[in-house]
Amino acid sequence: MPSILLQDASVLPAGDGGTHAPILHPLSLELDTARTAVVGANGSGKSTLLKLLNGLVLPDTGTVSVDGLDTARHGAAVRRRVGFVFTDPLSQLVMPTGRDDVELSLRASVRNRVQRRAAAEARLEALGLLELADRSIYDLSGGERQLMALASVLAVEPAVLVADEPSTLLDLRNTAWLRRIFASLPQQVIYTTHDLDFAADADRVLVMDGGAVVFDGGPREGIAAYRALALGVG
Ligand SMILES: Nc1ncnc2c1ncn2[C@@H]1O[C@H](COP(=O)(O)OP(=O)(O)OP(=O)(O)O)[C@@H](O)[C@H]1O
Ligand SMILES: [Mg+2]
């Protein structure tokens, strides 16, 4: 598995002279587990932590590196390794249709246009999304769009997949489908979710509270810790 290393990485509010609490307190952590789920209350810092992992957010102190590549100095190389799926698929899908978007993702890796078209088609088919591939992304439902955004990120076969609440818009059936896809991916996957069944699929669970990781361990213990924290029960 790839190794993502955070060393005393912290994130401060933009333009803040130290008057407000950090968004992320200095955090040291190695992520090298196949499946890591990040859970915690709204505003606890989950998305911020995920954005550090591919350089979408740079640490204000400390460092973040992916297989030895510093996110601040080697952002482009890091982003080739670490694919990021946003919660809002419309902030991700930039082309008129899913097919165009997947083809765009493949532009660097498959130079030949005919081959690229075939590769995009094969990837969409593998994810069962071919039927939706030529529809305007604005005519897809929220959940369909979320799946299309995932397809577009997976198309380039990143070594690590980081997904911020990838199941929020999905119905029961598609959530089950997404969980099966995640289980079968060769990539290291790091994801946030408010769905505790989905979180339980992970090998490792991080619980966040107030910009800090307050638990790091197995899924059963992690989910129990989060329940205790959020609800005051064991
Ligand atoms: N650029 C910023 N400037 C100031 N505050 C910020 C900035 N980005 C995030 N925050 C604040 O930092 C906190 C953590 O935000 P983050 O998006 O990481 O939370 P989260 O755990 O993902 O929450 P949710 O479950 O609602 O998605 C929030 O209080 C948020 O308002
Ligand atoms: Mg979030």
mmCIF file of C-alpha atoms and ligand atoms in Angstrom:
data_model
loop_
_atom_site.group_PDB
_atom_site.id
_atom_site.type_symbol
_atom_site.label_atom_id
_atom_site.label_comp_id
_atom_site.label_asym_id
_atom_site.label_seq_id
_atom_site.Cartn_x
_atom_site.Cartn_y
_atom_site.Cartn_z
ATOM 1 C CA MET A 1 0.000 0.000 0.000
ATOM 2 C CA PRO A 2 1.139 3.571 -0.600
ATOM 3 C CA SER A 3 2.155 5.446 2.521
ATOM 4 C CA ILE A 4 0.795 8.866 3.390
ATOM 5 C CA LEU A 5 2.678 10.585 6.162
ATOM 6 C CA LEU A 6 1.519 13.594 8.167
ATOM 7 C CA GLN A 7 4.131 15.129 10.443
ATOM 8 C CA ASP A 8 2.849 17.814 12.818
ATOM 9 C CA ALA A 9 0.531 18.968 10.015
ATOM 10 C CA SER A 10 -1.877 21.686 11.079
ATOM 11 C CA VAL A 11 -4.344 23.919 9.233
ATOM 12 C CA LEU A 12 -5.224 27.407 10.410
ATOM 13 C CA PRO A 13 -8.154 29.564 9.278
ATOM 14 C CA ALA A 14 -7.124 31.726 6.286
ATOM 15 C CA GLY A 15 -5.895 35.219 7.204
ATOM 16 C CA ASP A 16 -6.118 34.411 10.892
ATOM 17 C CA GLY A 17 -3.462 35.934 13.125
ATOM 18 C CA GLY A 18 -3.761 33.080 15.588
ATOM 19 C CA THR A 19 -6.937 34.406 17.202
ATOM 20 C CA HIS A 20 -9.126 31.431 16.296
ATOM 21 C CA ALA A 21 -8.727 27.745 17.027
ATOM 22 C CA PRO A 22 -6.932 25.758 14.301
ATOM 23 C CA ILE A 23 -9.147 23.939 11.807
ATOM 24 C CA LEU A 24 -6.771 21.027 12.262
ATOM 25 C CA HIS A 25 -4.496 20.761 15.301
ATOM 26 C CA PRO A 26 -0.935 19.506 14.636
ATOM 27 C CA LEU A 27 -1.388 15.923 13.548
ATOM 28 C CA SER A 28 1.142 13.143 13.017
ATOM 29 C CA LEU A 29 -0.180 10.049 11.339
ATOM 30 C CA GLU A 30 0.791 7.391 8.828
ATOM 31 C CA LEU A 31 -1.934 6.130 6.502
ATOM 32 C CA ASP A 32 -0.881 2.831 4.968
ATOM 33 C CA THR A 33 -3.963 0.688 5.560
ATOM 34 C CA ALA A 34 -6.061 -0.586 2.662
ATOM 35 C CA ARG A 35 -9.317 0.995 3.914
ATOM 36 C CA THR A 36 -9.453 3.938 6.296
ATOM 37 C CA ALA A 37 -12.738 5.602 7.278
ATOM 38 C CA VAL A 38 -12.850 9.028 8.918
ATOM 39 C CA VAL A 39 -15.895 9.777 11.057
ATOM 40 C CA GLY A 40 -16.867 12.668 13.307
ATOM 41 C CA ALA A 41 -19.308 15.501 13.820
ATOM 42 C CA ASN A 42 -20.078 18.197 11.259
ATOM 43 C CA GLY A 43 -17.232 20.694 11.317
ATOM 44 C CA SER A 44 -14.813 18.354 13.124
ATOM 45 C CA GLY A 45 -12.242 18.613 10.317
ATOM 46 C CA LYS A 46 -12.787 15.469 8.226
ATOM 47 C CA SER A 47 -12.881 17.188 4.822
ATOM 48 C CA THR A 48 -9.908 19.337 5.763
ATOM 49 C CA LEU A 49 -7.892 16.238 6.668
ATOM 50 C CA LEU A 50 -8.837 14.574 3.369
ATOM 51 C CA LYS A 51 -7.902 17.666 1.352
ATOM 52 C CA LEU A 52 -4.441 17.634 2.941
ATOM 53 C CA LEU A 53 -3.818 14.189 1.476
ATOM 54 C CA ASN A 54 -3.576 15.328 -2.138
ATOM 55 C CA GLY A 55 -2.489 18.923 -1.633
ATOM 56 C CA LEU A 56 -5.912 20.524 -2.140
ATOM 57 C CA VAL A 57 -5.142 22.109 1.225
ATOM 58 C CA LEU A 58 -1.522 22.677 2.249
ATOM 59 C CA PRO A 59 -0.522 22.450 5.904
ATOM 60 C CA ASP A 60 0.273 25.750 7.674
ATOM 61 C CA THR A 61 2.762 23.915 9.861
ATOM 62 C CA GLY A 62 4.411 20.533 9.415
ATOM 63 C CA THR A 63 4.380 18.389 6.292
ATOM 64 C CA VAL A 64 2.251 15.909 4.381
ATOM 65 C CA SER A 65 3.866 13.461 1.983
ATOM 66 C CA VAL A 66 2.700 10.632 -0.237
ATOM 67 C CA ASP A 67 5.307 7.944 -0.841
ATOM 68 C CA GLY A 68 7.920 10.499 0.106
ATOM 69 C CA LEU A 69 6.550 13.241 -2.172
ATOM 70 C CA ASP A 70 5.805 16.423 -0.242
ATOM 71 C CA THR A 71 2.356 17.800 -1.136
ATOM 72 C CA ALA A 72 3.622 21.394 -0.987
ATOM 73 C CA ARG A 73 6.572 20.827 -3.325
ATOM 74 C CA HIS A 74 5.295 18.083 -5.607
ATOM 75 C CA GLY A 75 1.570 18.844 -5.847
ATOM 76 C CA ALA A 76 1.124 17.661 -9.424
ATOM 77 C CA ALA A 77 2.921 14.353 -8.818
ATOM 78 C CA VAL A 78 0.924 13.817 -5.627
ATOM 79 C CA ARG A 79 -2.349 14.448 -7.439
ATOM 80 C CA ARG A 80 -1.419 11.877 -10.083
ATOM 81 C CA ARG A 81 -1.128 9.328 -7.263
ATOM 82 C CA VAL A 82 -4.054 10.442 -5.150
ATOM 83 C CA GLY A 83 -7.476 10.778 -6.786
ATOM 84 C CA PHE A 84 -10.015 12.896 -4.890
ATOM 85 C CA VAL A 85 -13.785 12.514 -5.118
ATOM 86 C CA PHE A 86 -15.664 15.574 -3.868
ATOM 87 C CA THR A 87 -18.959 15.358 -1.999
ATOM 88 C CA ASP A 88 -20.537 17.637 -4.600
ATOM 89 C CA PRO A 89 -20.125 15.915 -7.983
ATOM 90 C CA LEU A 90 -20.847 19.131 -9.878
ATOM 91 C CA SER A 91 -17.641 20.626 -8.514
ATOM 92 C CA GLN A 92 -15.854 17.686 -10.131
ATOM 93 C CA LEU A 93 -17.573 16.968 -13.429
ATOM 94 C CA VAL A 94 -16.445 19.629 -15.859
ATOM 95 C CA MET A 95 -17.626 18.180 -19.169
ATOM 96 C CA PRO A 96 -21.186 18.092 -20.570
ATOM 97 C CA THR A 97 -21.528 14.299 -20.258
ATOM 98 C CA GLY A 98 -20.040 11.536 -18.145
ATOM 99 C CA ARG A 99 -18.437 9.978 -21.204
ATOM 100 C CA ASP A 100 -16.673 13.249 -22.073
ATOM 101 C CA ASP A 101 -15.536 13.578 -18.486
ATOM 102 C CA VAL A 102 -14.040 10.091 -18.313
ATOM 103 C CA GLU A 103 -12.343 10.702 -21.677
ATOM 104 C CA LEU A 104 -10.905 13.940 -20.349
ATOM 105 C CA SER A 105 -9.534 12.079 -17.313
ATOM 106 C CA LEU A 106 -7.831 9.635 -19.669
ATOM 107 C CA ARG A 107 -6.288 12.296 -21.924
ATOM 108 C CA ALA A 108 -2.837 12.133 -20.325
ATOM 109 C CA SER A 109 -2.656 8.353 -20.080
ATOM 110 C CA VAL A 110 -4.222 7.292 -23.408
ATOM 111 C CA ARG A 111 -2.937 9.590 -26.152
ATOM 112 C CA ASN A 112 -4.709 7.973 -29.092
ATOM 113 C CA ARG A 113 -8.290 9.265 -29.466
ATOM 114 C CA VAL A 114 -9.842 6.061 -30.706
ATOM 115 C CA GLN A 115 -8.160 4.054 -27.966
ATOM 116 C CA ARG A 116 -9.184 6.656 -25.408
ATOM 117 C CA ARG A 117 -12.800 6.418 -26.474
ATOM 118 C CA ALA A 118 -12.688 2.637 -26.154
ATOM 119 C CA ALA A 119 -10.969 2.831 -22.761
ATOM 120 C CA ALA A 120 -13.581 5.273 -21.454
ATOM 121 C CA GLU A 121 -16.365 3.042 -22.710
ATOM 122 C CA ALA A 122 -14.819 -0.016 -21.028
ATOM 123 C CA ARG A 123 -14.469 1.795 -17.699
ATOM 124 C CA LEU A 124 -18.026 3.098 -17.792
ATOM 125 C CA GLU A 125 -19.304 -0.335 -18.675
ATOM 126 C CA ALA A 126 -17.325 -1.957 -15.845
ATOM 127 C CA LEU A 127 -19.053 0.367 -13.390
ATOM 128 C CA GLY A 128 -22.470 -0.195 -14.972
ATOM 129 C CA LEU A 129 -22.713 3.463 -15.994
ATOM 130 C CA LEU A 130 -22.695 3.181 -19.771
ATOM 131 C CA GLU A 131 -26.427 3.837 -20.052
ATOM 132 C CA LEU A 132 -26.009 7.200 -18.319
ATOM 133 C CA ALA A 133 -22.785 8.140 -20.078
ATOM 134 C CA ASP A 134 -24.266 10.312 -22.821
ATOM 135 C CA ARG A 135 -26.821 12.137 -20.738
ATOM 136 C CA SER A 136 -26.147 15.742 -19.773
ATOM 137 C CA ILE A 137 -24.640 15.726 -16.283
ATOM 138 C CA TYR A 138 -27.362 18.236 -15.351
ATOM 139 C CA ASP A 139 -30.033 15.684 -16.234
ATOM 140 C CA LEU A 140 -28.527 12.987 -14.004
ATOM 141 C CA SER A 141 -29.889 12.576 -10.503
ATOM 142 C CA GLY A 142 -27.607 13.579 -7.636
ATOM 143 C CA GLY A 143 -26.693 9.967 -6.929
ATOM 144 C CA GLU A 144 -26.072 9.154 -10.605
ATOM 145 C CA ARG A 145 -23.808 12.186 -10.793
ATOM 146 C CA GLN A 146 -21.927 11.083 -7.674
ATOM 147 C CA LEU A 147 -21.264 7.687 -9.278
ATOM 148 C CA MET A 148 -20.148 9.357 -12.523
ATOM 149 C CA ALA A 149 -17.692 11.565 -10.611
ATOM 150 C CA LEU A 150 -16.267 8.429 -8.985
ATOM 151 C CA ALA A 151 -15.917 6.779 -12.414
ATOM 152 C CA SER A 152 -14.052 9.797 -13.721
ATOM 153 C CA VAL A 153 -11.564 9.774 -10.840
ATOM 154 C CA LEU A 154 -11.073 5.990 -10.971
ATOM 155 C CA ALA A 155 -10.487 6.120 -14.732
ATOM 156 C CA VAL A 156 -6.873 7.215 -14.273
ATOM 157 C CA GLU A 157 -6.250 4.404 -11.786
ATOM 158 C CA PRO A 158 -4.711 6.463 -8.981
ATOM 159 C CA ALA A 159 -2.737 4.573 -6.331
ATOM 160 C CA VAL A 160 -4.910 6.106 -3.615
ATOM 161 C CA LEU A 161 -8.582 7.044 -3.721
ATOM 162 C CA VAL A 162 -9.713 9.752 -1.313
ATOM 163 C CA ALA A 163 -13.490 10.183 -1.203
ATOM 164 C CA ASP A 164 -15.352 12.774 0.845
ATOM 165 C CA GLU A 165 -18.766 11.359 1.758
ATOM 166 C CA PRO A 166 -19.110 9.367 -1.471
ATOM 167 C CA SER A 167 -22.463 7.862 -0.459
ATOM 168 C CA THR A 168 -24.345 10.942 0.798
ATOM 169 C CA LEU A 169 -26.544 11.187 -2.296
ATOM 170 C CA LEU A 170 -26.962 7.459 -2.855
ATOM 171 C CA ASP A 171 -30.036 5.329 -2.160
ATOM 172 C CA LEU A 172 -29.825 2.041 -0.307
ATOM 173 C CA ARG A 173 -29.148 -0.034 -3.405
ATOM 174 C CA ASN A 174 -26.452 2.243 -4.794
ATOM 175 C CA THR A 175 -24.842 2.549 -1.365
ATOM 176 C CA ALA A 176 -24.603 -1.251 -1.210
ATOM 177 C CA TRP A 177 -23.169 -1.208 -4.731
ATOM 178 C CA LEU A 178 -20.618 1.487 -3.802
ATOM 179 C CA ARG A 179 -19.566 -0.534 -0.752
ATOM 180 C CA ARG A 180 -18.966 -3.567 -2.990
ATOM 181 C CA ILE A 181 -16.965 -1.427 -5.438
ATOM 182 C CA PHE A 182 -14.866 -0.051 -2.589
ATOM 183 C CA ALA A 183 -14.284 -3.558 -1.247
ATOM 184 C CA SER A 184 -13.036 -4.704 -4.647
ATOM 185 C CA LEU A 185 -10.742 -1.778 -5.539
ATOM 186 C CA PRO A 186 -7.009 -2.498 -5.659
ATOM 187 C CA GLN A 187 -6.345 1.050 -4.452
ATOM 188 C CA GLN A 188 -5.783 2.287 -0.950
ATOM 189 C CA VAL A 189 -9.062 4.052 -0.065
ATOM 190 C CA ILE A 190 -9.572 6.776 2.514
ATOM 191 C CA TYR A 191 -13.116 8.049 2.925
ATOM 192 C CA THR A 192 -15.379 10.013 5.196
ATOM 193 C CA THR A 193 -18.951 9.053 5.895
ATOM 194 C CA HIS A 194 -21.796 9.624 8.322
ATOM 195 C CA ASP A 195 -23.047 6.105 7.498
ATOM 196 C CA LEU A 196 -21.668 3.942 10.307
ATOM 197 C CA ASP A 197 -22.332 0.665 8.451
ATOM 198 C CA PHE A 198 -20.207 1.982 5.605
ATOM 199 C CA ALA A 199 -17.526 3.118 8.081
ATOM 200 C CA ALA A 200 -17.519 -0.394 9.568
ATOM 201 C CA ASP A 201 -16.266 -1.779 6.225
ATOM 202 C CA ALA A 202 -12.895 -0.107 6.858
ATOM 203 C CA ASP A 203 -9.847 -1.773 8.438
ATOM 204 C CA ARG A 204 -9.100 1.372 10.363
ATOM 205 C CA VAL A 205 -11.333 4.166 11.670
ATOM 206 C CA LEU A 206 -10.228 7.655 12.641
ATOM 207 C CA VAL A 207 -12.618 9.616 14.852
ATOM 208 C CA MET A 208 -12.306 13.394 14.660
ATOM 209 C CA ASP A 209 -13.482 15.962 17.166
ATOM 210 C CA GLY A 210 -12.764 19.691 17.185
ATOM 211 C CA GLY A 211 -9.988 19.477 14.592
ATOM 212 C CA ALA A 212 -8.165 16.570 16.217
ATOM 213 C CA VAL A 213 -8.047 12.806 15.750
ATOM 214 C CA VAL A 214 -9.328 11.503 19.092
ATOM 215 C CA PHE A 215 -9.401 7.808 18.183
ATOM 216 C CA ASP A 216 -7.387 5.726 15.733
ATOM 217 C CA GLY A 217 -7.976 1.996 15.627
ATOM 218 C CA GLY A 218 -10.248 -0.822 14.551
ATOM 219 C CA PRO A 219 -13.727 -0.196 13.147
ATOM 220 C CA ARG A 220 -15.722 -1.661 16.053
ATOM 221 C CA GLU A 221 -13.862 0.316 18.670
ATOM 222 C CA GLY A 222 -13.789 3.424 16.473
ATOM 223 C CA ILE A 223 -17.518 3.439 15.873
ATOM 224 C CA ALA A 224 -18.189 2.804 19.556
ATOM 225 C CA ALA A 225 -15.881 5.711 20.415
ATOM 226 C CA TYR A 226 -17.719 7.981 17.989
ATOM 227 C CA ARG A 227 -21.111 6.930 19.358
ATOM 228 C CA ALA A 228 -19.939 7.598 22.896
ATOM 229 C CA LEU A 229 -18.612 10.994 21.864
ATOM 230 C CA ALA A 230 -21.680 12.062 19.888
ATOM 231 C CA LEU A 231 -24.425 10.540 21.997
ATOM 232 C CA GLY A 232 -22.803 10.061 25.351
ATOM 233 C CA VAL A 233 -23.475 6.304 25.216
ATOM 234 C CA GLY A 234 -21.196 3.292 24.905
HETATM 235 N N1 LIG B 1 -10.927 28.108 4.777
HETATM 236 C C1 LIG B 1 -11.538 28.086 5.966
HETATM 237 N N2 LIG B 1 -11.552 29.189 6.767
HETATM 238 C C2 LIG B 1 -12.164 29.168 7.983
HETATM 239 N N3 LIG B 1 -12.760 28.071 8.473
HETATM 240 C C3 LIG B 1 -12.768 26.966 7.741
HETATM 241 C C4 LIG B 1 -12.163 26.899 6.451
HETATM 242 N N4 LIG B 1 -12.333 25.665 5.961
HETATM 243 C C5 LIG B 1 -13.018 24.975 6.904
HETATM 244 N N5 LIG B 1 -13.277 25.759 7.960
HETATM 245 C C6 LIG B 1 -13.951 25.357 9.216
HETATM 246 O O1 LIG B 1 -13.221 24.274 9.757
HETATM 247 C C7 LIG B 1 -14.082 23.345 10.363
HETATM 248 C C8 LIG B 1 -13.851 21.965 9.765
HETATM 249 O O2 LIG B 1 -14.378 21.915 8.454
HETATM 250 P P1 LIG B 1 -14.486 20.561 7.622
HETATM 251 O O3 LIG B 1 -15.117 20.895 6.331
HETATM 252 O O4 LIG B 1 -13.161 19.921 7.591
HETATM 253 O O5 LIG B 1 -15.492 19.705 8.543
HETATM 254 P P2 LIG B 1 -16.129 18.266 8.294
HETATM 255 O O6 LIG B 1 -15.729 17.416 9.450
HETATM 256 O O7 LIG B 1 -15.809 17.794 6.938
HETATM 257 O O8 LIG B 1 -17.702 18.550 8.437
HETATM 258 P P3 LIG B 1 -18.980 17.927 7.637
HETATM 259 O O9 LIG B 1 -19.339 16.638 8.337
HETATM 260 O O10 LIG B 1 -20.040 18.962 7.865
HETATM 261 O O11 LIG B 1 -18.603 17.763 6.210
HETATM 262 C C9 LIG B 1 -15.491 23.878 10.147
HETATM 263 O O12 LIG B 1 -15.896 24.566 11.315
HETATM 264 C C10 LIG B 1 -15.351 24.824 8.989
HETATM 265 O O13 LIG B 1 -16.307 25.859 9.027
HETATM 266 MG MG MG B 2 -16.919 17.457 5.255
#
